[in-house]
Short mmCIF file of C-alpha atoms in Angstrom, two decimals:
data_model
loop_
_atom_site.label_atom_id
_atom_site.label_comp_id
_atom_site.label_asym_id
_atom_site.label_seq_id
_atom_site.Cartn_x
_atom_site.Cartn_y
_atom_site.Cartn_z
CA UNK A 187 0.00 0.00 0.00
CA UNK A 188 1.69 3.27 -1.52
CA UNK A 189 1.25 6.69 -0.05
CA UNK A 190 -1.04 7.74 -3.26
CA UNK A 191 -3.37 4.62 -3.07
CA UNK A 192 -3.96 5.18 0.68
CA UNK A 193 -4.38 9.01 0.28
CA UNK A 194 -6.66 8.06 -2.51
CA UNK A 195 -8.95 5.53 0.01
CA UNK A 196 -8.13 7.84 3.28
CA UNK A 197 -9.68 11.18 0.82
CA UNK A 198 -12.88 9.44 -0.25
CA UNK A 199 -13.43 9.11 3.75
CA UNK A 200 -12.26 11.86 5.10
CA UNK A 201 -14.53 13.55 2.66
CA UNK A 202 -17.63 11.59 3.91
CA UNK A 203 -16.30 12.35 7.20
CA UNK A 204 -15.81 15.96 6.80
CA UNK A 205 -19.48 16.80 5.00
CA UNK A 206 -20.69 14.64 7.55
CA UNK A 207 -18.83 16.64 10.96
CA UNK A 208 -20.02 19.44 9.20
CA UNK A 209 -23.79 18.52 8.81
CA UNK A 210 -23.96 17.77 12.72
CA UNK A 211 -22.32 20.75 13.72
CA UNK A 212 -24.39 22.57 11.95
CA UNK A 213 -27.46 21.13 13.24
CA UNK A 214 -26.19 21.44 16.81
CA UNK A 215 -25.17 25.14 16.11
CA UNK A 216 -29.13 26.06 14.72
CA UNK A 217 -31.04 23.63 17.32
CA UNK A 218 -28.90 24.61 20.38
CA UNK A 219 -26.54 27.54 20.34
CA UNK A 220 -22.92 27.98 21.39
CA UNK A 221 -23.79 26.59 24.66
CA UNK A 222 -24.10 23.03 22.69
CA UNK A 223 -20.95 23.31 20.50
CA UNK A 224 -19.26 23.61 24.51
CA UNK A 225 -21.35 20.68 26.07
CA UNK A 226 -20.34 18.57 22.61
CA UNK A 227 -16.65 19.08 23.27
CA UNK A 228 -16.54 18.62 27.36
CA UNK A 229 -18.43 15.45 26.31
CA UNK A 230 -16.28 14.50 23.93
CA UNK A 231 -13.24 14.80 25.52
CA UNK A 232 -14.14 13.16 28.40
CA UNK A 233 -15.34 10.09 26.60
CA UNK A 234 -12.21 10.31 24.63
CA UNK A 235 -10.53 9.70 28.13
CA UNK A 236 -12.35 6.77 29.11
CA UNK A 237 -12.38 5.05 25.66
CA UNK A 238 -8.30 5.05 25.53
CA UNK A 239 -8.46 3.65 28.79
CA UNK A 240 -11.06 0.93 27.96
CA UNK A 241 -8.56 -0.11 25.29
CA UNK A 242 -5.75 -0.19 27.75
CA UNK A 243 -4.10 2.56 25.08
CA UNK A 244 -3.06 -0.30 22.92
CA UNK A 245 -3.84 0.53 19.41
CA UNK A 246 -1.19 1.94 17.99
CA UNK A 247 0.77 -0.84 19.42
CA UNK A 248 -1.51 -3.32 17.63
CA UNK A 249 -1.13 -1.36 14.36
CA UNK A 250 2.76 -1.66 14.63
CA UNK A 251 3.14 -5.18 15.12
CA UNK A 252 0.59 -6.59 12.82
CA UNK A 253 2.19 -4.04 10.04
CA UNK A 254 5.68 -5.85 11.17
CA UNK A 255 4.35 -9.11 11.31
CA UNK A 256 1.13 -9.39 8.38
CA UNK A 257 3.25 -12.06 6.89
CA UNK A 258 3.62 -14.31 9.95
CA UNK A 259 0.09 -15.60 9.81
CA UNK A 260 1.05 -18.01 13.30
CA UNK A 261 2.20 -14.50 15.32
CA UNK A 262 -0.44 -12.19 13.57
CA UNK A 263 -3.57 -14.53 15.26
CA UNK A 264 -1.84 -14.09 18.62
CA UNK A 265 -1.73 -10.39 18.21
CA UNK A 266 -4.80 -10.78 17.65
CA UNK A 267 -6.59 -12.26 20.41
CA UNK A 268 -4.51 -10.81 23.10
CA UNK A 269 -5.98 -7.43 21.55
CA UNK A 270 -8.97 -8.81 22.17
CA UNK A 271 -8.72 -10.28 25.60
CA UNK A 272 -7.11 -6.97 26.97
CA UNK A 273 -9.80 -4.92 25.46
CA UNK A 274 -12.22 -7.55 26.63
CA UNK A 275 -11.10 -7.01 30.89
CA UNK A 276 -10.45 -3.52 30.47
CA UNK A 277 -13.96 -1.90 28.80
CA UNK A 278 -15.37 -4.27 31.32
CA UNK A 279 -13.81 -2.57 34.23
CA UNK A 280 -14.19 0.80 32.70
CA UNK A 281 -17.47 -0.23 31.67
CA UNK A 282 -18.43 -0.77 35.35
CA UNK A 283 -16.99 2.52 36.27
CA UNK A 284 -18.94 4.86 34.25
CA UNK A 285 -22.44 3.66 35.74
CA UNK A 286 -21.60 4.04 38.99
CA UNK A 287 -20.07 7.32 38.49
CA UNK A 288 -22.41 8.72 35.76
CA UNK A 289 -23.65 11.69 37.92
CA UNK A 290 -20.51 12.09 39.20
CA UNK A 291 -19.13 12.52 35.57
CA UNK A 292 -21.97 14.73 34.73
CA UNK A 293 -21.19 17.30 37.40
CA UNK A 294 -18.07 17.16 36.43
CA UNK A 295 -18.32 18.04 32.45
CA UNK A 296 -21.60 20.11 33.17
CA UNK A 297 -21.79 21.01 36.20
CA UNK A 298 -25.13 19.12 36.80
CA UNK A 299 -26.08 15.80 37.07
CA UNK A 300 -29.34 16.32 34.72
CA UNK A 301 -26.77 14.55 31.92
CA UNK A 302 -25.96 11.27 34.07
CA UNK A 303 -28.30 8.99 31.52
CA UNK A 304 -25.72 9.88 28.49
CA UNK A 305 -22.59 8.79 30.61
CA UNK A 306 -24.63 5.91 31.88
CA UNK A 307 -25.68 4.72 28.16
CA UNK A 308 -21.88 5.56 27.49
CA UNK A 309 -20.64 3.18 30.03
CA UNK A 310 -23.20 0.35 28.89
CA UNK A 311 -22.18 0.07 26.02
CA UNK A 312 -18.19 0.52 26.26
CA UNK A 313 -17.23 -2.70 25.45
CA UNK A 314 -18.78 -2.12 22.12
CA UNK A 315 -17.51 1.09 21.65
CA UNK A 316 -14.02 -0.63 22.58
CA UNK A 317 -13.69 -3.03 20.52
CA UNK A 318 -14.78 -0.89 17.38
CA UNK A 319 -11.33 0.93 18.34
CA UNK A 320 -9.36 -2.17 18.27
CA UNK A 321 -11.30 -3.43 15.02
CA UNK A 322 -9.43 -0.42 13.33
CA UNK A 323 -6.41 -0.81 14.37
CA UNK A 324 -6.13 -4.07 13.44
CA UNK A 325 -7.96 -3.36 9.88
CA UNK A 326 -4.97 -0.69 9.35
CA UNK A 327 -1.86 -3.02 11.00
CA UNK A 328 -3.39 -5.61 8.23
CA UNK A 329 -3.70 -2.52 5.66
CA UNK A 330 -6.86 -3.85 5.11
CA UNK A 331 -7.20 -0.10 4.06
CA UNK A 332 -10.56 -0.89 1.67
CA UNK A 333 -12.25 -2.17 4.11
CA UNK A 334 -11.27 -0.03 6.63
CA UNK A 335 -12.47 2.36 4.85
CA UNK A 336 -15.80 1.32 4.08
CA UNK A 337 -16.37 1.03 8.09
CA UNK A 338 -15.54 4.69 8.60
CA UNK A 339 -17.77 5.73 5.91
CA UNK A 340 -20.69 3.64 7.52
CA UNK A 341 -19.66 4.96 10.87
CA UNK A 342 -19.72 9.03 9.32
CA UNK A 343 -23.18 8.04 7.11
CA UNK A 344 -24.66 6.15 10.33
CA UNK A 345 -23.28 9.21 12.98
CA UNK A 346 -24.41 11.87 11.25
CA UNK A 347 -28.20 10.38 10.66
CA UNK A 348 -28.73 9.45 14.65
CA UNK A 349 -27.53 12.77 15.37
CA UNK A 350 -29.49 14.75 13.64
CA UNK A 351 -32.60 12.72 14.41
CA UNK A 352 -31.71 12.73 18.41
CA UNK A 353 -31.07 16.60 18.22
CA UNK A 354 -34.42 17.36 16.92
CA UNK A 355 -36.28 15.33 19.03
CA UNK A 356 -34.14 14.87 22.41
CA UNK A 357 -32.24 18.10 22.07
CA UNK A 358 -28.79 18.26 23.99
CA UNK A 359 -29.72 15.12 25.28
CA UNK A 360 -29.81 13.69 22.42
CA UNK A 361 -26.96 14.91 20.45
CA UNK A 362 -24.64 13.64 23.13
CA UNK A 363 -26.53 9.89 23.35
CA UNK A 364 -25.75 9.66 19.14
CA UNK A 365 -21.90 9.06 19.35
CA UNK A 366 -23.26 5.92 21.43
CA UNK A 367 -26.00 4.85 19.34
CA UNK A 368 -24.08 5.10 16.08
CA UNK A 369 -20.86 2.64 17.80
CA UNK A 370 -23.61 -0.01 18.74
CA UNK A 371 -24.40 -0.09 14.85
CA UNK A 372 -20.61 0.22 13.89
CA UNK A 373 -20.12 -3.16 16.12
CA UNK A 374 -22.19 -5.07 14.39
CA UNK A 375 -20.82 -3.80 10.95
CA UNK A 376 -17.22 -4.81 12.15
CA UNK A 377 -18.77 -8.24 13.05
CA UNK A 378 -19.58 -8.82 9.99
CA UNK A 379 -16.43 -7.60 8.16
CA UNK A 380 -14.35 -9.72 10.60
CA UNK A 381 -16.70 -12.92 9.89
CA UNK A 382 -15.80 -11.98 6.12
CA UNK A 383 -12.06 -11.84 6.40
CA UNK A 384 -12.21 -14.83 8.60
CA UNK A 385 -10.96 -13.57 11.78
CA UNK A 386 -12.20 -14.34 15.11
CA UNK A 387 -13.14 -11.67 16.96
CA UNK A 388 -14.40 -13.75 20.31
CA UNK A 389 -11.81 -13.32 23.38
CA UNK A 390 -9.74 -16.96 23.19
CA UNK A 391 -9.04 -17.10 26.89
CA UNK A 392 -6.96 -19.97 26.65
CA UNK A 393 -4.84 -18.33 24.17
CA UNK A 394 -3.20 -15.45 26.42
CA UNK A 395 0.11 -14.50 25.60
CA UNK A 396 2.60 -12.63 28.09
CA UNK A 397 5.44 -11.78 25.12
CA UNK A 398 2.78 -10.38 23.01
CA UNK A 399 1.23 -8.55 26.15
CA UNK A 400 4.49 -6.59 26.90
CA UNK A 401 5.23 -5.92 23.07
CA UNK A 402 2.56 -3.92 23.39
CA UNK A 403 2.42 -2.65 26.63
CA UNK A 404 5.25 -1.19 25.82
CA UNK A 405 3.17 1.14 23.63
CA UNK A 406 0.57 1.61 25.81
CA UNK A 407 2.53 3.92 27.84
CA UNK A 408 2.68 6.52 25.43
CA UNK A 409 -0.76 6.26 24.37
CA UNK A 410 -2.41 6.67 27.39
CA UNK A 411 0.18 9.52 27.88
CA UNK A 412 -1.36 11.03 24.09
CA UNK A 413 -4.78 10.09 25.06
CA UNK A 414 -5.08 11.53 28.17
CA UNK A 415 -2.80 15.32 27.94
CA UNK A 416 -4.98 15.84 24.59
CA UNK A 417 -8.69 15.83 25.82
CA UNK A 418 -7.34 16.93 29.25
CA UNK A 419 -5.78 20.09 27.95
CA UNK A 420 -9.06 21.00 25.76
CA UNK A 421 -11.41 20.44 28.71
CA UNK A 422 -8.53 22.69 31.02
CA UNK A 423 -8.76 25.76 28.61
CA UNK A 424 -12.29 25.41 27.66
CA UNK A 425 -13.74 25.42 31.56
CA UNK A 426 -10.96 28.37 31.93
CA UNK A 427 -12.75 30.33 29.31
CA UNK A 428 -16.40 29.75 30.73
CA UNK A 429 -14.86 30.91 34.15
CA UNK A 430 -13.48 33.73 32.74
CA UNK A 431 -15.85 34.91 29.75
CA UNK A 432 -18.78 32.47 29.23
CA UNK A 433 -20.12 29.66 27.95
CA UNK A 434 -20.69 31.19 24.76
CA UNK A 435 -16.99 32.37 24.29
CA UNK A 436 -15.81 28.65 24.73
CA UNK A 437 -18.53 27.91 21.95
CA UNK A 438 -16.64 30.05 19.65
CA UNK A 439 -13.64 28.33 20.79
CA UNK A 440 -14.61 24.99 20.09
CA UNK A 441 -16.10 25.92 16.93
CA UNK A 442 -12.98 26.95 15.41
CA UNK A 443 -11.30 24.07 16.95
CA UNK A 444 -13.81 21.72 15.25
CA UNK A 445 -13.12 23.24 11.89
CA UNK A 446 -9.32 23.15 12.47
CA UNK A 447 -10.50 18.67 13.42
CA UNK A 448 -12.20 18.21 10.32
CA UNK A 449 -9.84 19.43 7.54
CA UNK A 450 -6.92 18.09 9.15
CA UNK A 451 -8.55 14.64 9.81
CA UNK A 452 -7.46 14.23 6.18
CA UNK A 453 -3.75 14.60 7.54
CA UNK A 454 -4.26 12.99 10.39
CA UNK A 455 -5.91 9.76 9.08
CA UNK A 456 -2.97 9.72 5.83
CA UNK A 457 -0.50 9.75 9.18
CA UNK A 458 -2.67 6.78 11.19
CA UNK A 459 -3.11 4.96 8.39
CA UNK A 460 -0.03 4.34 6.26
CA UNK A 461 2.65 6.52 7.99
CA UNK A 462 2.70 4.73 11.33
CA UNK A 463 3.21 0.98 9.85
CA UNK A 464 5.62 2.20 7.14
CA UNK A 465 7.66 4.09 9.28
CA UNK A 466 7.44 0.81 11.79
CA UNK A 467 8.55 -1.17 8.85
CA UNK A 468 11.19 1.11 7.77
CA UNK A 469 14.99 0.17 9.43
CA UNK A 470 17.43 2.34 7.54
CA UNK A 471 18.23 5.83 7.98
CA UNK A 472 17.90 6.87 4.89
CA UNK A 473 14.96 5.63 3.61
CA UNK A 474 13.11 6.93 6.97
CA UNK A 475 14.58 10.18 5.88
CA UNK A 476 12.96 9.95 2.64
CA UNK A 477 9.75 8.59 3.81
CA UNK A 478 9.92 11.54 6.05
CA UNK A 479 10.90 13.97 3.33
CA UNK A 480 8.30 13.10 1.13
CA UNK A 481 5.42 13.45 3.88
CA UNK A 482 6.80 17.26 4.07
CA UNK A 483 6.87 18.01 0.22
CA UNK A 484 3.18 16.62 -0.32
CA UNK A 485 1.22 16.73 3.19
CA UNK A 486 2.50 20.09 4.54
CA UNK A 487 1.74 22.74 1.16
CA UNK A 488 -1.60 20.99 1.47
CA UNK A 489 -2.38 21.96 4.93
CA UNK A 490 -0.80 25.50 4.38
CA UNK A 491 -2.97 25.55 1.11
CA UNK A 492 -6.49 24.70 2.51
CA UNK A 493 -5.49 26.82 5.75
CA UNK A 494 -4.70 29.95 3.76
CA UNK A 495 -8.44 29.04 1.67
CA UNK A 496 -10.21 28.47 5.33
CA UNK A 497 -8.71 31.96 7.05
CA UNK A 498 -9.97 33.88 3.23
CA UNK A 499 -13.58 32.60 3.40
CA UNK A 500 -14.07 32.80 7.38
CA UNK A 501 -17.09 34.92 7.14
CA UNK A 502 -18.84 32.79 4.68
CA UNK A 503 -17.90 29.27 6.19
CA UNK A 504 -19.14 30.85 9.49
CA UNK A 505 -22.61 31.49 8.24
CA UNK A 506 -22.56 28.13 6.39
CA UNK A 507 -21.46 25.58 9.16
CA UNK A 508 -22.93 28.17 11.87
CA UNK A 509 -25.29 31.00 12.50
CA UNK A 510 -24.76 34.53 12.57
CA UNK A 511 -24.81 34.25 16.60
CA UNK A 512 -20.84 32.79 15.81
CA UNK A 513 -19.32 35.52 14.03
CA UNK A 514 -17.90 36.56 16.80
CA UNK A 515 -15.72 34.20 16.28
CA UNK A 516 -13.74 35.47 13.35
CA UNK A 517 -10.91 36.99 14.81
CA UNK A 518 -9.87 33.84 16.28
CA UNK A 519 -8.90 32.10 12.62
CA UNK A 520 -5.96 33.63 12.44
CA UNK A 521 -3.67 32.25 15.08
CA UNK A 522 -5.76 28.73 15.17
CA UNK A 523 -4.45 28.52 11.22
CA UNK A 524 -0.87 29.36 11.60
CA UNK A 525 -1.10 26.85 14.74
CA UNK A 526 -2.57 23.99 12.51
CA UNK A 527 0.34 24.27 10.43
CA UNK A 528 2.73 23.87 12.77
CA UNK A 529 1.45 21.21 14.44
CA UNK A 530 1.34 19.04 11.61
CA UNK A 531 4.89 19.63 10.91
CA UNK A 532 5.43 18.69 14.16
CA UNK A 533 3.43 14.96 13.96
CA UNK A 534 5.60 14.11 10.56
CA UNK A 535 8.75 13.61 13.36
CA UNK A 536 6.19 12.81 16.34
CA UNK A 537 5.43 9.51 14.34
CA UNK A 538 8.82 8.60 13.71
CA UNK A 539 9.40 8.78 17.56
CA UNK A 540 6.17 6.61 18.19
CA UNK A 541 7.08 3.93 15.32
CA UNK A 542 10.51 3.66 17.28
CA UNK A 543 9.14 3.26 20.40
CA UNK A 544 11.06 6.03 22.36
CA UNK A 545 8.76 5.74 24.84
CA UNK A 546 11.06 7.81 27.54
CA UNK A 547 11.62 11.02 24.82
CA UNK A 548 8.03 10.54 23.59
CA UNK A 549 6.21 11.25 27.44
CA UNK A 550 8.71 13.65 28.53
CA UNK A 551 7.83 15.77 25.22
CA UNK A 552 4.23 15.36 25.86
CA UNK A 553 3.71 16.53 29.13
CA UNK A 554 6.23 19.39 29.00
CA UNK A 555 4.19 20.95 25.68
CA UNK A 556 0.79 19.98 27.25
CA UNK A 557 1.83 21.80 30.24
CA UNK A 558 3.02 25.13 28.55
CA UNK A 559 0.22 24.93 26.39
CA UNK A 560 -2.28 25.54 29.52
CA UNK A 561 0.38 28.17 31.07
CA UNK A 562 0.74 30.32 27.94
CA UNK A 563 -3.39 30.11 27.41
CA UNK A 564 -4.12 31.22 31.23
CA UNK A 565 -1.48 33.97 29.82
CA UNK A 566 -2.27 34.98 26.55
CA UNK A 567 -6.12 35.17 27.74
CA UNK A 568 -5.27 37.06 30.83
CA UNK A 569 -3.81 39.70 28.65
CA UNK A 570 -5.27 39.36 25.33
CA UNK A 571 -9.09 37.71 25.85
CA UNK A 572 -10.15 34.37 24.46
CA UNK A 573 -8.48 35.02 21.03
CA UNK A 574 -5.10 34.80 23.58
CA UNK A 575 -6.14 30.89 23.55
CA UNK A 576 -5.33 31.22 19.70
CA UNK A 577 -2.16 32.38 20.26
CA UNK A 578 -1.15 29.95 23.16
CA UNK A 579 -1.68 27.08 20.44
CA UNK A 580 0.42 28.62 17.55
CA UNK A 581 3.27 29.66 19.71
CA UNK A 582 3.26 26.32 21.84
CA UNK A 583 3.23 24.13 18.13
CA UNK A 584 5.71 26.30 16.82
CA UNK A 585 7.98 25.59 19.85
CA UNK A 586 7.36 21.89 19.55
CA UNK A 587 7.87 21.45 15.68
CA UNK A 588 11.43 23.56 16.49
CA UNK A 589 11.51 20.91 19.48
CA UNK A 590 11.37 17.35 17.35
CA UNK A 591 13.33 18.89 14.85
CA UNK A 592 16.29 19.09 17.05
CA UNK A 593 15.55 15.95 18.92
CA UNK A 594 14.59 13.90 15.70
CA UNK A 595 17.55 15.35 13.49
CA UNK A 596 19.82 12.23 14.53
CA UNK A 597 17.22 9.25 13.58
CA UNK A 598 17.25 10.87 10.29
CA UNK A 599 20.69 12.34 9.51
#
């Protein structure tokens, strides 16, 4: 799988994906307001939380080793069902987690318990949601990339259908019960896929391996590290900007943030899908060089291109996605572009450190950026307003692309 064909199957998706992200936050913006874009994101993040730690933060280890070893049929199955089995113990204990905490976990995203029933559905239904993660991964480690495909198409089609049906009859409610609806669906999809490629997807209990278990515990480390500074950080600066403006201002902040999501999730899901198991694959210097060369030339004047489009038509696309009650908004393109630049320079080395498995470099990186992320927003808003939250991500992924330049510059000498 070459990086044209996989752009070519990652495009059609991402496209699906994007008109799709786009249709729901649309119907979110019209049916409920800033306040809902806010609610969205606190729920999503938190979710986000829970689901990497219902998969034990696994996947991208899973993706790795089945890339390494798709032609070792023997060592591939094993991979396999200890994916399975650690998924299998972990939702469950996650699983029983979020129901007995679901007003707990309310309070804290909303500050009321009146939205314990979505976090309670969420936590019902986990292991499903769970093991549609690890379906992926392994889908993409295979490079099953068709397929794969398909499934996130179904999952964008199927999303964006429940959602708008739940927001116009359960409201906010609603909206936030879809992303749990539409993964119940999704399982049964992946079922079927899996029954197709002949691949058993039931837990083999007798088949638990310990080698395979650290191989990819090893990775785990750094996922959980990703999975949890990411979501964390958003719901830190968002609940800093209701504090300190309102809940209307961190609307405006999360819908420029979701616009910044959706046209990079073209980028991002090129990176996931064949960037992480070539550059696993990939032993010598030079060709990693290359690999890493060539992600520059083609990925980066595309973001820079479709940035420079986004910042041009921001009044338009704001009455399009949005209502005229977001155009306050506007002057926070600007910095949020620039920023989305640099941070996907940035991930074109941050995936070479993650295929390499430099765990130690990897963490410490994380949490020192996450941190001065949240220090230079409480600063840039303090002094500048909420656009200062703009500027706190542009200057913090300029400093890390600078950062994994330096740090990567000997991997790829």
């Amino acid at each position: 799988m070459n990086l044209i064909k996989t752009s070519f199957y990652t495009s059609i998706s991402t496209a699906i994906t994007f008109i799709s992200g786009f249709i729901v936050v649309k119907v979110v913006a019209v049916k409920i307001g800033p306040k809902g874009i806010a609610f969205v994101g606190q729920f999503q993040n938190t979710t986000a939380i829970l689901t990497m730690l219902a998969t034990a933060a696994i996947t991208t280890g899973v993706i790795k080793y089945l890339a390494e070893h798709k032609s070792d049929p023997v060592k591939s199955r094993q991979i396999i069902n200890t994916a399975f089995l650690i998924v299998f113990f972990s939702s469950l204990i996650i699983s029983l987690f979020v129901m007995c905490s679901s007003g707990y976990l309310s309070e804290a995203a909303f500050r009321t318990k009146d939205f314990w029933i979505v976090y309670f559905l969420f936590g019902l239904f986990t292991m499903a949601i769970s093991f549609n993660v690890i379906f992926s991964a392994i889908l993409n480690g295979l490079q099953e990339i068709r397929k794969f495909t398909i499934i996130n198409i179904c999952s964008s089609l199927v999303g964006v259908s429940i959602t708008v049906v739940f927001a116009y009859t359960l409201g906010l409610e609603g909206v936030l019960i879809a992303s749990t609806a539409t993964a119940i669906i999704i399982f049964f999809i992946n079922i079927y896929v899996f029954g197709k490629l002949g691949i058993k997807w039931r837990p083999n209990f007798k088949s638990w391996d310990k080698k395979v278990v650290k191989m990819l515990s090893a990775f785990s480390l750094m996922a959980v590290v990703t999975g949890f500074v990411a979501p964390t950080i958003q719901i830190l600066v968002r609940d800093r900007i209701i504090l300190q403006f309102s809940v209307a201002d961190a609307g405006y902040w999360q819908a420029v943030t979701k616009i910044s999501d959706y046209y990079l999730g073209f980028i991002t899901s090129v990176l996931g899908v064949y960037y992480m198991p070539k550059l696993s694959e990939i032993q010598s210097k030079i060709e990693l060089r290359n690999e890493i060369m060539k992600g520059y030339k083609t990925i980066l004047p595309i973001v820079a291109i479709i940035a420079f489009l986004i910042w041009l038509l921001k009044g338009f696309i704001i009455h399009v996605l949005f209502t005229p009650e977001f155009l306050p908004m506007k002057p926070l393109f600007t910095f949020q572009l620039l920023g989305d630049f640099f941070k996907i320079g940035s991930w074109l080395l941050g995936y070479l450190m993650i295929a390499k498995a430099m765990t130690k470099a990897y963490i410490i990186s994380e949490i020192i950026f996450a941190a001065s992320y949240v220090i230079l927003s409480y600063y840039f808003m303090n002094h500048y307003g909420i656009i200062g939250a703009t500027y706190s991500f542009c200057v913090n992924y300029g400093l890390y692309w600078f950062f994994m330049w330096l740090f990567m510059r000997k991997e790829i000498k």
